[in-house]
XYZ file of N, CA, C and O in Angstrom:
832
model
N -11.914 -1.128 -11.461
C -12.766 -1.732 -11.144
C -14.087 -1.846 -11.661
O -14.514 -1.138 -11.944
N -15.483 -3.166 -10.601
C -16.608 -3.285 -11.231
C -17.252 -1.733 -10.616
O -16.673 -1.281 -9.707
N -18.965 -1.995 -11.277
C -19.049 -0.998 -10.831
C -20.495 -1.551 -9.562
O -21.145 -3.063 -10.248
N -20.146 -1.190 -8.618
C -21.756 -1.865 -7.479
C -23.110 -1.768 -7.849
O -23.051 -0.535 -7.409
N -23.768 -2.363 -8.801
C -25.515 -1.941 -8.409
C -26.225 -2.943 -7.997
O -26.654 -3.702 -8.368
N -27.071 -1.703 -7.708
C -28.880 -2.560 -7.309
C -30.132 -2.366 -7.154
O -29.442 -0.874 -8.271
N -30.740 -3.468 -8.400
C -31.910 -3.182 -8.348
C -32.938 -3.717 -6.946
O -33.017 -5.126 -7.047
N -33.904 -2.102 -7.357
C -34.837 -3.208 -6.121
C -35.883 -2.844 -6.552
O -36.296 -1.247 -6.860
N -37.434 -3.673 -6.033
C -38.987 -2.517 -6.428
C -39.561 -2.979 -5.051
O -39.059 -3.198 -3.699
N -39.953 -1.346 -5.098
C -40.721 -0.986 -3.353
C -42.197 -0.446 -3.873
O -42.314 -0.332 -5.343
N -43.107 -0.735 -3.728
C -44.074 0.326 -2.924
C -44.261 1.746 -2.953
O -42.783 1.978 -2.497
N -44.826 2.877 -2.841
C -45.161 3.595 -2.541
C -44.761 3.599 -1.493
O -44.091 5.105 -0.364
N -45.285 2.879 -0.430
C -45.036 3.307 0.820
C -43.288 2.512 2.081
O -43.504 2.475 2.602
N -43.068 2.047 0.726
C -41.464 1.596 0.091
C -41.803 -0.023 0.918
O -40.475 -0.304 1.380
N -41.761 -0.462 0.281
C -42.104 -2.314 0.853
C -41.490 -2.196 -0.287
O -41.838 -2.494 -0.989
N -40.422 -3.613 1.067
C -39.791 -4.077 -0.627
C -40.056 -5.561 -0.836
O -39.990 -6.194 -1.575
N -40.519 -6.370 0.032
C -40.693 -7.083 0.763
C -42.183 -8.013 -0.774
O -42.975 -7.361 -0.945
N -41.841 -9.583 -0.325
C -42.065 -10.599 -1.718
C -43.017 -9.627 -2.226
O -44.140 -10.308 -2.490
N -41.976 -9.629 -3.626
C -42.264 -8.729 -5.611
C -43.477 -9.903 -5.913
O -44.283 -9.734 -6.730
N -42.928 -10.973 -5.898
C -42.669 -11.641 -6.735
C -43.879 -13.043 -6.638
O -44.252 -13.202 -8.335
N -44.392 -13.269 -5.794
C -44.952 -14.157 -5.595
C -46.157 -13.833 -4.248
O -45.418 -13.703 -3.259
N -47.352 -14.537 -3.970
C -47.871 -14.368 -2.384
C -47.500 -15.431 -1.361
O -46.690 -15.145 -0.784
N -46.335 -16.417 -1.823
C -45.621 -17.486 -1.008
C -43.830 -17.050 -1.212
O -43.534 -18.035 -0.782
N -43.128 -16.575 -1.638
C -41.930 -15.896 -1.500
C -41.607 -15.409 -0.316
O -40.336 -15.522 -0.412
N -41.745 -14.486 0.606
C -41.404 -14.243 1.793
C -42.848 -13.444 2.387
O -43.065 -12.660 2.518
N -42.951 -14.899 3.284
C -43.647 -14.723 4.404
C -43.788 -14.124 5.353
O -44.550 -14.381 6.462
N -41.893 -13.802 6.039
C -41.705 -13.445 7.307
C -42.624 -12.398 8.303
O -43.437 -11.214 7.936
N -42.411 -12.610 9.206
C -43.641 -11.637 9.725
C -45.358 -11.306 9.429
O -46.033 -10.689 10.135
N -45.872 -12.981 8.824
C -47.107 -12.923 8.551
C -47.135 -12.247 7.379
O -48.145 -12.083 7.193
N -46.158 -11.975 6.701
C -47.064 -11.378 5.736
C -48.180 -11.996 3.918
O -46.900 -12.858 3.866
N -48.500 -10.874 3.774
C -49.855 -12.440 3.184
C -50.163 -11.271 2.288
O -50.637 -11.557 0.762
N -49.324 -9.932 1.574
C -49.140 -9.590 0.172
C -48.051 -10.056 -1.152
O -48.277 -8.888 -1.556
N -47.769 -10.642 -0.807
C -47.481 -10.839 -1.964
C -47.700 -10.599 -2.978
O -47.726 -11.430 -3.661
N -46.548 -11.051 -4.719
C -46.853 -10.693 -5.763
C -47.630 -9.755 -6.536
O -48.195 -9.428 -7.334
N -46.960 -8.508 -5.445
C -47.773 -7.430 -5.640
C -47.331 -6.230 -7.061
O -47.968 -5.471 -7.777
N -46.065 -6.570 -7.157
C -45.945 -6.116 -8.890
C -46.240 -6.866 -9.868
O -46.579 -6.298 -11.014
N -46.579 -8.232 -9.682
C -47.247 -8.598 -10.597
C -48.336 -8.028 -11.766
O -48.157 -7.989 -13.165
N -49.256 -8.148 -10.622
C -50.441 -6.526 -11.557
C -49.767 -5.521 -13.010
O -50.977 -5.105 -13.518
N -49.132 -5.250 -12.407
C -48.509 -4.080 -13.185
C -47.229 -3.989 -13.337
O -46.510 -2.607 -14.334
N -46.958 -4.802 -14.287
C -45.226 -5.802 -14.801
C -46.215 -5.081 -16.026
O -47.539 -5.737 -16.897
N -45.052 -4.372 -16.724
C -45.175 -4.348 -18.298
C -44.073 -4.351 -19.187
O -43.191 -4.488 -18.431
N -44.613 -4.288 -20.501
C -43.245 -4.723 -21.648
C -42.237 -3.757 -21.006
O -40.984 -3.228 -21.235
N -42.240 -2.546 -20.667
C -41.270 -1.250 -20.556
C -40.579 -1.567 -19.281
O -39.185 -1.579 -19.511
N -41.624 -1.742 -17.405
C -40.646 -2.490 -16.590
C -40.079 -3.749 -17.458
O -38.539 -3.234 -16.780
N -40.302 -4.566 -17.859
C -39.661 -5.878 -18.742
C -38.636 -5.440 -19.917
O -37.233 -5.715 -19.146
N -38.175 -4.676 -20.352
C -36.898 -3.803 -21.216
C -36.835 -3.592 -20.331
O -34.639 -3.783 -20.429
N -36.674 -2.665 -19.380
C -35.970 -1.841 -17.736
C -35.158 -3.284 -17.157
O -34.091 -2.725 -17.146
N -35.778 -4.275 -16.830
C -35.146 -5.295 -16.370
C -34.150 -5.965 -16.247
O -33.161 -6.575 -17.188
N -35.002 -6.653 -18.158
C -33.672 -7.318 -19.400
C -32.384 -6.140 -19.502
O -31.092 -7.275 -19.672
N -32.735 -4.976 -19.452
C -31.006 -4.119 -19.897
C -30.632 -4.252 -18.896
O -29.034 -3.896 -18.215
N -31.301 -4.392 -17.885
C -29.333 -4.393 -16.079
C -29.229 -5.127 -16.441
O -28.464 -5.802 -16.181
N -30.155 -6.738 -17.003
C -29.252 -8.114 -16.652
C -28.550 -7.614 -17.570
O -26.654 -8.730 -17.015
N -28.559 -7.333 -18.441
C -27.863 -8.392 -19.994
C -26.528 -7.717 -19.252
O -24.982 -7.487 -20.160
N -26.025 -6.493 -18.436
C -24.791 -5.676 -17.987
C -24.279 -5.863 -17.135
O -22.934 -6.318 -16.357
N -24.420 -7.444 -16.205
C -24.078 -8.273 -15.480
C -22.695 -9.087 -16.037
O -22.830 -9.484 -16.560
N -22.333 -8.505 -14.411
C -20.521 -9.795 -14.902
C -21.063 -11.130 -13.533
O -19.715 -11.826 -13.770
N -20.893 -10.813 -12.940
C -21.327 -11.455 -11.490
C -22.446 -10.955 -10.443
O -23.633 -9.672 -10.469
N -23.070 -12.093 -9.724
C -24.343 -11.181 -8.897
C -23.736 -11.412 -7.275
O -23.484 -12.252 -7.131
N -24.052 -10.405 -6.413
C -24.458 -10.489 -5.040
C -25.153 -10.373 -4.608
O -26.401 -10.029 -4.466
N -25.607 -11.213 -3.881
C -27.491 -11.557 -3.412
C -26.692 -12.104 -1.243
O -25.923 -12.369 -1.011
N -28.399 -11.727 -0.670
C -28.662 -11.558 0.059
C -28.766 -13.328 0.856
O -28.938 -13.335 -0.037
N -28.840 -13.628 2.073
C -29.109 -15.492 1.713
C -31.078 -15.430 1.391
O -30.984 -16.447 0.867
N -31.413 -14.649 1.590
C -33.001 -14.918 1.076
C -33.395 -14.747 -0.364
O -33.796 -16.013 -0.641
N -32.465 -13.550 -0.432
C -32.871 -13.824 -1.713
C -32.154 -14.505 -2.629
O -32.775 -15.514 -3.935
N -30.977 -14.993 -2.025
C -30.240 -16.035 -3.053
C -31.170 -17.611 -2.701
O -31.436 -18.206 -3.699
N -32.142 -17.914 -1.455
C -32.595 -19.092 -1.125
C -33.559 -18.905 -2.391
O -34.136 -20.242 -3.297
N -34.700 -18.082 -2.926
C -35.554 -17.592 -3.727
C -35.068 -17.527 -4.913
O -35.707 -18.962 -5.475
N -33.599 -17.425 -4.957
C -33.116 -17.436 -6.333
C -32.669 -18.953 -6.965
O -33.445 -19.484 -7.597
N -32.284 -19.441 -5.867
C -31.175 -20.882 -6.127
C -33.240 -22.142 -5.913
O -33.016 -22.743 -6.593
N -33.765 -21.674 -5.707
C -35.015 -22.144 -5.546
C -35.983 -22.487 -7.149
O -36.803 -23.677 -7.791
N -35.673 -21.656 -7.754
C -36.183 -21.610 -8.910
C -35.504 -21.224 -10.756
O -35.522 -21.673 -11.270
N -34.886 -20.517 -9.585
C -33.545 -20.076 -11.679
C -32.465 -21.744 -12.685
O -32.653 -21.865 -13.794
N -32.917 -22.571 -11.692
C -32.077 -23.973 -12.206
C -33.101 -24.704 -12.753
O -32.405 -24.820 -14.099
N -34.210 -23.978 -12.132
C -35.563 -25.118 -13.241
C -35.724 -24.613 -14.791
O -36.603 -24.882 -15.625
N -35.268 -22.950 -15.127
C -35.159 -22.602 -16.078
C -34.287 -22.597 -16.701
O -33.259 -22.236 -16.461
N -33.943 -23.623 -17.625
C -33.054 -24.159 -18.805
C -33.429 -24.013 -19.965
O -32.478 -24.117 -21.133
N -34.077 -22.377 -20.006
C -34.001 -21.850 -21.920
C -33.196 -21.216 -22.281
O -32.759 -20.137 -21.397
N -31.959 -21.447 -23.251
C -30.804 -20.502 -22.614
C -31.274 -19.164 -23.073
O -30.363 -18.287 -23.229
N -32.486 -18.999 -23.876
C -32.661 -17.835 -24.974
C -33.861 -16.968 -23.665
O -33.437 -15.035 -23.537
N -33.649 -16.931 -22.528
C -34.111 -16.608 -21.290
C -33.183 -15.519 -20.658
O -31.981 -16.011 -20.786
N -33.301 -13.987 -20.655
C -32.045 -13.439 -20.658
C -31.892 -12.973 -18.857
O -30.828 -13.104 -18.403
N -32.330 -13.723 -18.003
C -32.647 -13.872 -16.709
C -31.310 -15.373 -16.673
O -30.546 -15.372 -15.855
N -32.576 -16.388 -16.447
C -31.474 -17.115 -16.282
C -30.322 -18.074 -17.147
O -29.492 -18.438 -15.978
N -30.111 -17.387 -17.899
C -28.745 -17.487 -18.597
C -27.491 -16.958 -18.268
O -26.422 -17.029 -17.955
N -27.988 -15.556 -17.566
C -27.128 -15.390 -16.888
C -26.812 -15.748 -15.168
O -25.986 -15.781 -14.608
N -27.797 -15.661 -14.109
C -28.000 -16.093 -13.380
C -27.481 -17.794 -12.686
O -26.747 -17.951 -11.992
N -27.228 -18.846 -14.178
C -26.860 -19.759 -13.807
C -26.159 -20.214 -14.254
O -25.111 -21.207 -13.560
N -25.136 -18.839 -14.944
C -23.575 -19.113 -15.563
C -23.075 -18.784 -14.860
O -21.127 -19.183 -15.027
N -23.241 -17.678 -14.597
C -22.020 -16.166 -13.977
C -21.893 -16.664 -12.700
O -22.642 -16.911 -12.292
N -20.398 -16.042 -11.888
C -20.271 -16.323 -10.470
C -21.905 -15.608 -9.468
O -21.797 -14.820 -10.101
N -21.800 -16.519 -8.978
C -22.595 -15.783 -7.328
C -21.973 -16.173 -5.700
O -21.948 -17.162 -5.574
N -22.088 -14.687 -6.236
C -21.918 -15.033 -4.440
C -22.289 -14.171 -3.580
O -23.253 -12.800 -3.855
N -23.025 -15.516 -2.495
C -23.818 -15.198 -1.601
C -23.320 -14.750 -0.358
O -22.848 -15.479 0.662
N -24.238 -14.097 0.286
C -23.527 -13.012 2.236
C -23.976 -13.783 2.676
O -25.653 -14.763 3.001
N -23.651 -15.236 3.531
C -24.008 -15.817 4.524
C -22.951 -16.741 5.546
O -22.119 -17.037 5.385
N -23.291 -16.585 7.206
C -22.284 -16.579 8.197
C -23.585 -18.268 8.500
O -22.476 -19.539 8.752
N -24.187 -19.231 7.678
C -24.468 -19.989 7.692
C -24.547 -21.646 6.911
O -24.674 -22.715 7.032
N -24.602 -20.699 5.092
C -25.028 -21.345 4.018
C -23.498 -22.176 4.119
O -22.291 -21.662 4.323
N -23.379 -23.781 3.929
C -22.251 -24.146 3.921
C -21.738 -24.512 2.276
O -20.506 -24.650 2.388
N -22.891 -25.182 1.814
C -22.366 -26.098 0.496
C -23.375 -25.798 -0.434
O -24.325 -26.290 -0.145
N -23.774 -24.748 -0.870
C -24.949 -24.419 -1.899
C -24.981 -24.822 -3.293
O -23.245 -25.081 -3.803
N -25.949 -25.828 -3.594
C -25.632 -26.462 -4.646
C -26.061 -26.716 -5.606
O -25.545 -26.640 -7.076
N -26.499 -24.431 -5.996
C -26.389 -24.283 -7.511
C -24.913 -23.523 -7.874
O -24.300 -22.985 -7.537
N -24.587 -24.000 -9.178
C -23.327 -24.078 -10.095
C -22.845 -22.703 -9.648
O -23.505 -21.615 -9.590
N -21.919 -22.169 -9.418
C -21.262 -21.042 -9.825
C -21.582 -20.489 -8.413
O -21.712 -19.322 -7.988
N -21.802 -20.307 -7.120
C -21.944 -19.874 -6.501
C -20.590 -20.131 -4.761
O -20.396 -21.346 -4.877
N -20.314 -19.002 -4.686
C -19.336 -18.836 -3.090
C -19.848 -18.126 -2.881
O -20.599 -17.099 -2.657
N -19.615 -18.476 -1.097
C -20.624 -18.282 -0.090
C -19.194 -16.889 0.691
O -17.676 -17.485 0.533
N -20.383 -15.856 1.289
C -19.297 -14.925 1.190
C -20.079 -14.461 3.437
O -20.906 -14.983 3.301
N -18.805 -15.448 4.289
C -18.078 -15.256 5.338
C -18.072 -14.051 6.343
O -18.045 -14.702 7.624
N -17.429 -13.573 5.897
C -16.188 -13.176 6.535
C -16.214 -11.240 6.266
O -17.334 -11.309 6.374
N -15.643 -10.353 6.391
C -15.843 -9.371 6.649
C -15.871 -8.645 5.087
O -15.532 -9.120 4.481
N -18.084 -7.821 5.463
C -18.462 -7.631 4.328
C -17.155 -6.549 3.724
O -17.756 -6.684 2.502
N -16.748 -5.609 4.413
C -16.430 -4.535 3.553
C -15.506 -4.685 2.656
O -14.893 -4.271 1.859
N -14.426 -5.930 3.110
C -13.830 -5.970 2.605
C -13.839 -7.077 1.633
O -13.490 -7.284 0.619
N -14.553 -7.698 1.906
C -15.270 -9.089 0.938
C -15.081 -8.389 -0.794
O -14.318 -8.766 -1.581
N -15.864 -7.255 0.142
C -17.298 -6.914 -0.952
C -15.644 -5.726 -1.997
O -16.429 -5.905 -3.352
N -15.167 -5.551 -1.586
C -14.172 -4.066 -1.774
C -13.080 -5.756 -2.858
O -13.239 -5.113 -4.378
N -12.796 -6.472 -2.380
C -11.879 -7.568 -2.947
C -12.990 -7.863 -3.889
O -12.468 -7.915 -5.719
N -14.324 -8.111 -4.659
C -14.938 -8.487 -4.996
C -15.191 -7.382 -6.171
O -14.442 -7.643 -8.120
N -15.755 -6.219 -6.269
C -15.306 -4.734 -6.895
C -13.968 -4.740 -7.804
O -13.978 -4.497 -9.076
N -13.224 -5.108 -7.130
C -11.455 -4.891 -7.735
C -11.208 -6.278 -8.709
O -10.595 -6.020 -9.633
N -12.388 -6.791 -8.851
C -11.469 -8.794 -9.680
C -12.664 -8.009 -10.409
O -12.575 -9.536 -11.549
N -13.408 -7.623 -10.680
C -14.696 -7.259 -11.561
C -14.669 -6.965 -12.370
O -14.550 -5.136 -12.182
N -14.545 -6.836 -13.414
C -14.568 -5.823 -14.882
C -16.301 -4.563 -15.518
O -15.723 -3.773 -15.601
N -17.041 -5.757 -15.192
C -18.484 -4.450 -15.415
C -19.025 -4.610 -13.834
O -18.910 -4.478 -12.793
N -20.608 -5.583 -14.379
C -21.253 -4.528 -13.209
C -21.499 -5.852 -12.637
O -21.892 -7.310 -12.809
N -21.366 -6.011 -11.214
C -21.773 -6.614 -9.629
C -22.879 -6.557 -9.014
O -23.403 -5.238 -8.509
N -24.187 -6.942 -9.377
C -25.159 -6.823 -9.698
C -25.606 -7.494 -8.321
O -25.618 -8.957 -7.456
N -26.883 -6.557 -7.004
C -27.304 -6.680 -6.609
C -29.240 -6.631 -6.464
O -29.633 -5.723 -7.409
N -29.838 -8.226 -6.525
C -31.363 -8.318 -6.556
C -32.090 -8.284 -5.302
O -31.708 -9.263 -4.382
N -32.912 -7.291 -5.430
C -32.934 -7.152 -3.621
C -32.789 -7.400 -2.621
O -31.800 -6.671 -2.784
N -32.790 -8.043 -1.912
C -31.372 -8.092 -0.747
C -31.542 -6.991 -0.407
O -29.947 -6.667 0.327
N -32.872 -6.464 0.546
C -32.743 -5.091 1.153
C -32.120 -5.080 2.539
O -31.348 -3.291 2.540
N -32.008 -5.461 2.856
C -30.883 -5.576 3.783
C -29.595 -5.573 3.483
O -28.430 -4.897 4.487
N -28.850 -6.413 3.279
C -27.728 -6.609 2.356
C -27.165 -5.202 1.604
O -26.527 -4.236 1.901
N -28.445 -4.367 0.673
C -28.346 -2.891 0.165
C -28.346 -2.029 1.176
O -27.159 -0.780 0.913
N -29.007 -2.341 2.543
C -28.744 -0.950 3.572
C -27.027 -1.382 4.225
O -26.634 -0.669 3.586
N -26.406 -2.366 3.835
C -25.429 -2.533 4.414
C -24.606 -1.583 3.522
O -23.441 -1.191 4.202
N -24.283 -1.761 2.296
C -23.730 -1.902 1.000
C -23.352 0.049 1.488
O -22.713 0.940 1.062
N -24.964 0.536 1.636
C -24.783 2.072 1.249
C -24.412 2.512 2.521
O -23.751 3.469 2.478
N -25.030 1.923 3.782
C -23.982 2.469 4.879
C -22.260 1.928 4.741
O -20.958 3.055 5.626
N -21.984 1.372 4.266
C -20.163 0.887 4.144
C -19.568 1.773 3.069
O -18.238 2.128 2.679
N -21.059 2.250 2.486
C -20.551 3.165 0.849
C -19.621 2.118 -0.319
O -18.518 2.860 -0.966
N -19.929 1.445 0.279
C -19.624 0.531 -1.455
C -20.755 0.517 -2.704
O -19.831 -0.007 -3.604
N -21.168 0.504 -2.994
C -22.769 0.807 -3.569
C -22.782 1.587 -4.207
O -22.417 3.027 -4.294
N -22.861 1.897 -5.788
C -22.650 2.783 -7.530
C -23.480 3.115 -7.260
O -23.843 4.071 -7.197
N -24.741 2.211 -7.655
C -25.567 3.115 -8.400
C -27.189 1.829 -8.464
O -26.485 0.453 -7.666
N -27.427 3.233 -7.841
C -29.854 1.739 -7.129
C -30.346 2.781 -8.407
O -30.946 3.081 -8.507
N -31.676 1.474 -8.966
C -31.949 1.334 -9.746
C -33.104 1.069 -8.406
O -33.399 -0.284 -8.434
N -34.351 2.129 -8.766
C -34.975 2.217 -7.677
C -36.687 1.212 -8.563
O -36.936 2.684 -9.247
N -37.584 0.987 -8.735
C -38.380 0.506 -9.229
C -39.663 0.863 -8.601
O -39.954 -0.017 -8.107
N -41.128 1.739 -8.267
C -41.436 2.369 -7.487
C -43.377 2.449 -7.629
O -43.047 2.647 -8.794
N -43.439 1.195 -7.164
C -44.970 0.648 -8.642
C -45.847 2.065 -7.281
O -45.472 2.182 -6.305
N -47.177 1.245 -7.618
C -48.498 2.728 -7.731
C -48.942 1.579 -6.721
O -49.825 1.751 -7.166
N -48.846 1.399 -6.127
C -49.360 0.882 -4.939
C -48.856 1.233 -3.530
O -47.622 1.489 -3.225
N -50.443 1.016 -3.128
C -49.405 0.517 -0.770
C -50.232 -0.075 -0.299
O -50.795 -0.598 -0.370
N -49.285 -0.958 0.402
C -49.972 -2.017 1.199
C -49.848 -1.710 1.910
O -50.810 -2.411 3.204
N -49.405 -0.947 3.447
C -49.898 -0.495 4.645
C -48.690 -1.644 6.114
O -48.780 -0.747 6.849
N -48.015 -2.258 5.186
C -47.389 -3.469 6.484
C -46.384 -4.022 5.181
O -46.442 -4.302 4.219
N -45.345 -4.549 6.429
C -44.207 -5.452 5.679
C -42.793 -4.397 5.314
O -43.207 -3.287 5.956
N -41.648 -5.343 5.122
C -40.519 -4.780 5.228
C -40.044 -3.871 4.585
O -40.143 -4.151 3.525
N -39.846 -2.283 5.207
C -39.371 -1.335 4.059
C -37.652 -1.107 3.881
O -37.377 -1.610 4.652
N -37.831 -0.365 2.624
C -36.460 -0.933 2.296
C -35.592 0.221 3.118
O -34.485 -0.190 3.151
N -36.379 1.562 3.040
C -35.219 2.514 5.369
C -36.319 3.050 5.501
O -36.840 3.540 6.122
N -36.229 1.611 6.394
C -36.093 1.935 7.658
C -35.525 2.910 8.744
O -34.457 3.192 7.982
N -36.119 3.771 9.519
C -35.870 3.988 10.896
C -33.791 3.402 11.109
O -33.565 1.940 11.198
N -32.876 4.076 11.009
C -31.293 3.161 11.157
C -30.540 3.152 10.280
O -29.850 3.219 10.113
N -31.493 3.467 8.835
C -30.812 3.960 7.776
C -29.064 4.794 7.622
O -29.850 5.649 8.329
N -28.557 4.031 8.018
C -27.488 5.637 7.200
C -28.028 6.806 6.670
O -28.182 6.574 4.988
N -27.685 7.731 6.939
C -28.167 8.952 6.253
C -27.277 9.351 4.636
O -25.886 9.322 4.860
N -27.199 9.449 3.143
C -27.141 8.794 2.335
C -27.704 9.911 1.183
O -29.053 9.530 1.486
N -26.603 11.442 0.686
C -27.751 11.686 -0.546
C -26.841 10.700 -2.197
O -26.387 10.171 -1.330
N -28.171 10.918 -2.122
C -28.070 10.179 -3.812
C -28.157 11.898 -5.221
O -28.464 12.710 -5.056
N -27.772 10.871 -6.579
C -27.534 12.025 -7.561
C -28.390 10.656 -8.459
O -28.589 10.074 -9.193
N -29.488 11.693 -9.608
C -29.869 10.871 -9.874
C -30.129 11.051 -11.266
O -29.413 12.286 -11.805
N -29.583 10.098 -12.032
C -29.377 10.524 -13.239
C -29.454 9.908 -13.968
O -29.037 9.067 -15.481
N -31.628 9.158 -14.515
C -31.974 9.002 -15.656
C -33.436 8.284 -14.898
O -33.715 7.797 -14.023
N -34.292 8.048 -15.500
C -35.299 7.707 -15.425
C -37.208 8.205 -16.482
O -36.802 8.540 -16.552
N -37.572 7.214 -16.142
C -38.847 7.648 -16.474
C -40.056 6.530 -16.182
O -40.360 5.567 -15.051
N -41.397 7.042 -16.264
C -43.171 6.505 -15.387
C -42.856 5.506 -17.414
O -43.485 5.706 -18.126
N -43.438 3.793 -16.987
C -44.575 3.515 -17.507
C -45.955 3.232 -17.906
O -45.906 4.062 -17.676
N -46.284 3.006 -18.263
C -47.636 2.638 -18.891
C -48.454 2.536 -17.694
O -49.417 3.036 -17.915
N -47.622 1.764 -17.341
C -48.990 0.455 -15.971
C -49.083 1.973 -14.751
O -48.812 1.956 -13.253
N -47.553 2.537 -14.938
C -47.169 4.097 -14.409
C -46.235 3.661 -12.797
O -46.070 4.149 -12.058
N -45.253 2.652 -13.195
C -43.928 1.645 -13.152
C -43.390 3.779 -12.857
O -43.083 3.936 -14.401
N -42.580 3.907 -12.020
C -41.753 4.678 -12.173
C -40.268 3.827 -12.173
O -39.936 3.517 -10.863
N -39.518 4.359 -12.663
C -37.891 3.553 -13.344
C -36.595 4.649 -13.197
O -37.084 5.015 -13.657
N -36.361 5.064 -11.507
C -35.512 6.027 -11.132
C -33.465 4.918 -11.104
O -33.640 3.879 -10.884
N -33.207 5.300 -11.925
C -31.455 5.079 -11.875
C -31.445 6.273 -10.400
O -30.083 8.178 -11.121
N -30.507 6.132 -9.596
C -28.977 7.840 -8.505
C -28.122 6.549 -8.651
O -28.113 5.113 -8.124
N -27.783 7.742 -8.114
C -25.748 6.793 -7.713
C -25.492 7.481 -6.722
O -26.301 8.617 -6.020
N -24.898 6.912 -5.688
C -24.657 7.618 -3.924
C -23.924 8.720 -5.033
O -22.622 8.415 -5.247
N -23.521 9.666 -3.556
C -23.183 10.925 -3.423
C -22.538 11.213 -2.355
O -22.138 13.043 -1.854
N -22.304 10.223 -1.190
C -21.920 10.679 -0.010
C -23.517 11.524 1.459
O -24.003 10.898 0.743
N -22.874 11.728 1.595
C -23.783 12.040 3.170
C -24.506 12.827 2.501
O -24.349 14.368 1.816
N -25.582 13.478 3.031
C -26.180 14.406 2.789
C -26.207 16.071 3.185
O -25.746 16.376 4.195
N -26.471 17.137 2.342
C -26.424 18.240 2.700
C -27.173 18.430 3.117
O -28.286 18.640 2.935
N -27.231 20.155 4.306
C -28.321 20.651 4.639
C -28.642 21.509 4.486
O -27.594 22.443 3.782
N -29.305 22.494 5.094
C -29.597 23.961 4.670
C -30.799 24.726 5.400
O -30.853 23.802 6.370
N -31.288 26.002 4.914
C -32.247 26.361 5.654
C -33.298 27.006 5.010
O -32.529 27.548 4.060
N -34.795 27.264 5.001
C -34.829 28.556 3.911
C -35.658 29.641 5.367
O -36.785 30.738 4.853
N -35.138 29.282 6.425
C -35.040 30.829 7.301
C -34.571 32.206 6.551
O -33.975 31.869 6.101
N -35.677 32.669 7.197
C -34.884 34.275 6.058
C -33.615 34.987 6.984
O -33.747 34.933 7.941
N -33.080 35.313 6.184
C -31.511 36.142 6.642
C -32.486 36.948 8.415
O -33.715 37.869 7.994
N -31.933 37.764 8.939
C -31.591 38.101 10.549
C -31.780 39.310 9.489
O -32.410 40.595 10.260
N -31.535 40.255 8.414
C -31.691 41.050 8.134
C -32.544 41.876 6.716
O -32.895 42.687 6.511
N -33.592 40.626 6.352
C -34.364 40.826 4.877
C -35.613 40.972 6.296
O -35.720 41.804 7.316
């Protein structure tokens, strides 16, 4: 069975919206898109390239799919590690409204998310990857279907925008499996889902 892996870029205050460019995602009047660009470096580039090299298929939310579909089909260089995979590997988009996707290799998932994603994992040999798609990632975490989260945290605070983990996110425990910090200060960390949180107390015992 395949592994479901998410890769997300976030700020120190947890915003994941509009990392790629000023006009990428302007929902709710968001005007600070493109915040990853000044901090991108060779270390983070190699990390993301390595992630894409392990992909066997992609699972995307509708907004991320639309952003990708407007850009990547126009990148035709076969040596591009992102375009070569996004344009040729199977793509699954979760949507109740998309009917006739133009991007080759796209399948729309409009049924029960848990059943459809579980079936995808069972017929994927390697990694089924989610990029961006924060709302979808939260749903997959709540359903305990996500296996691994790559979280790239950039040293910037925006003060506004959509947070990756807002109030109401399913309580979840993660196990840290690796990470490092790039020369520009981007924290590259990998976590595996480990079930529900565990709780304890620092209270002194009554007989202390």
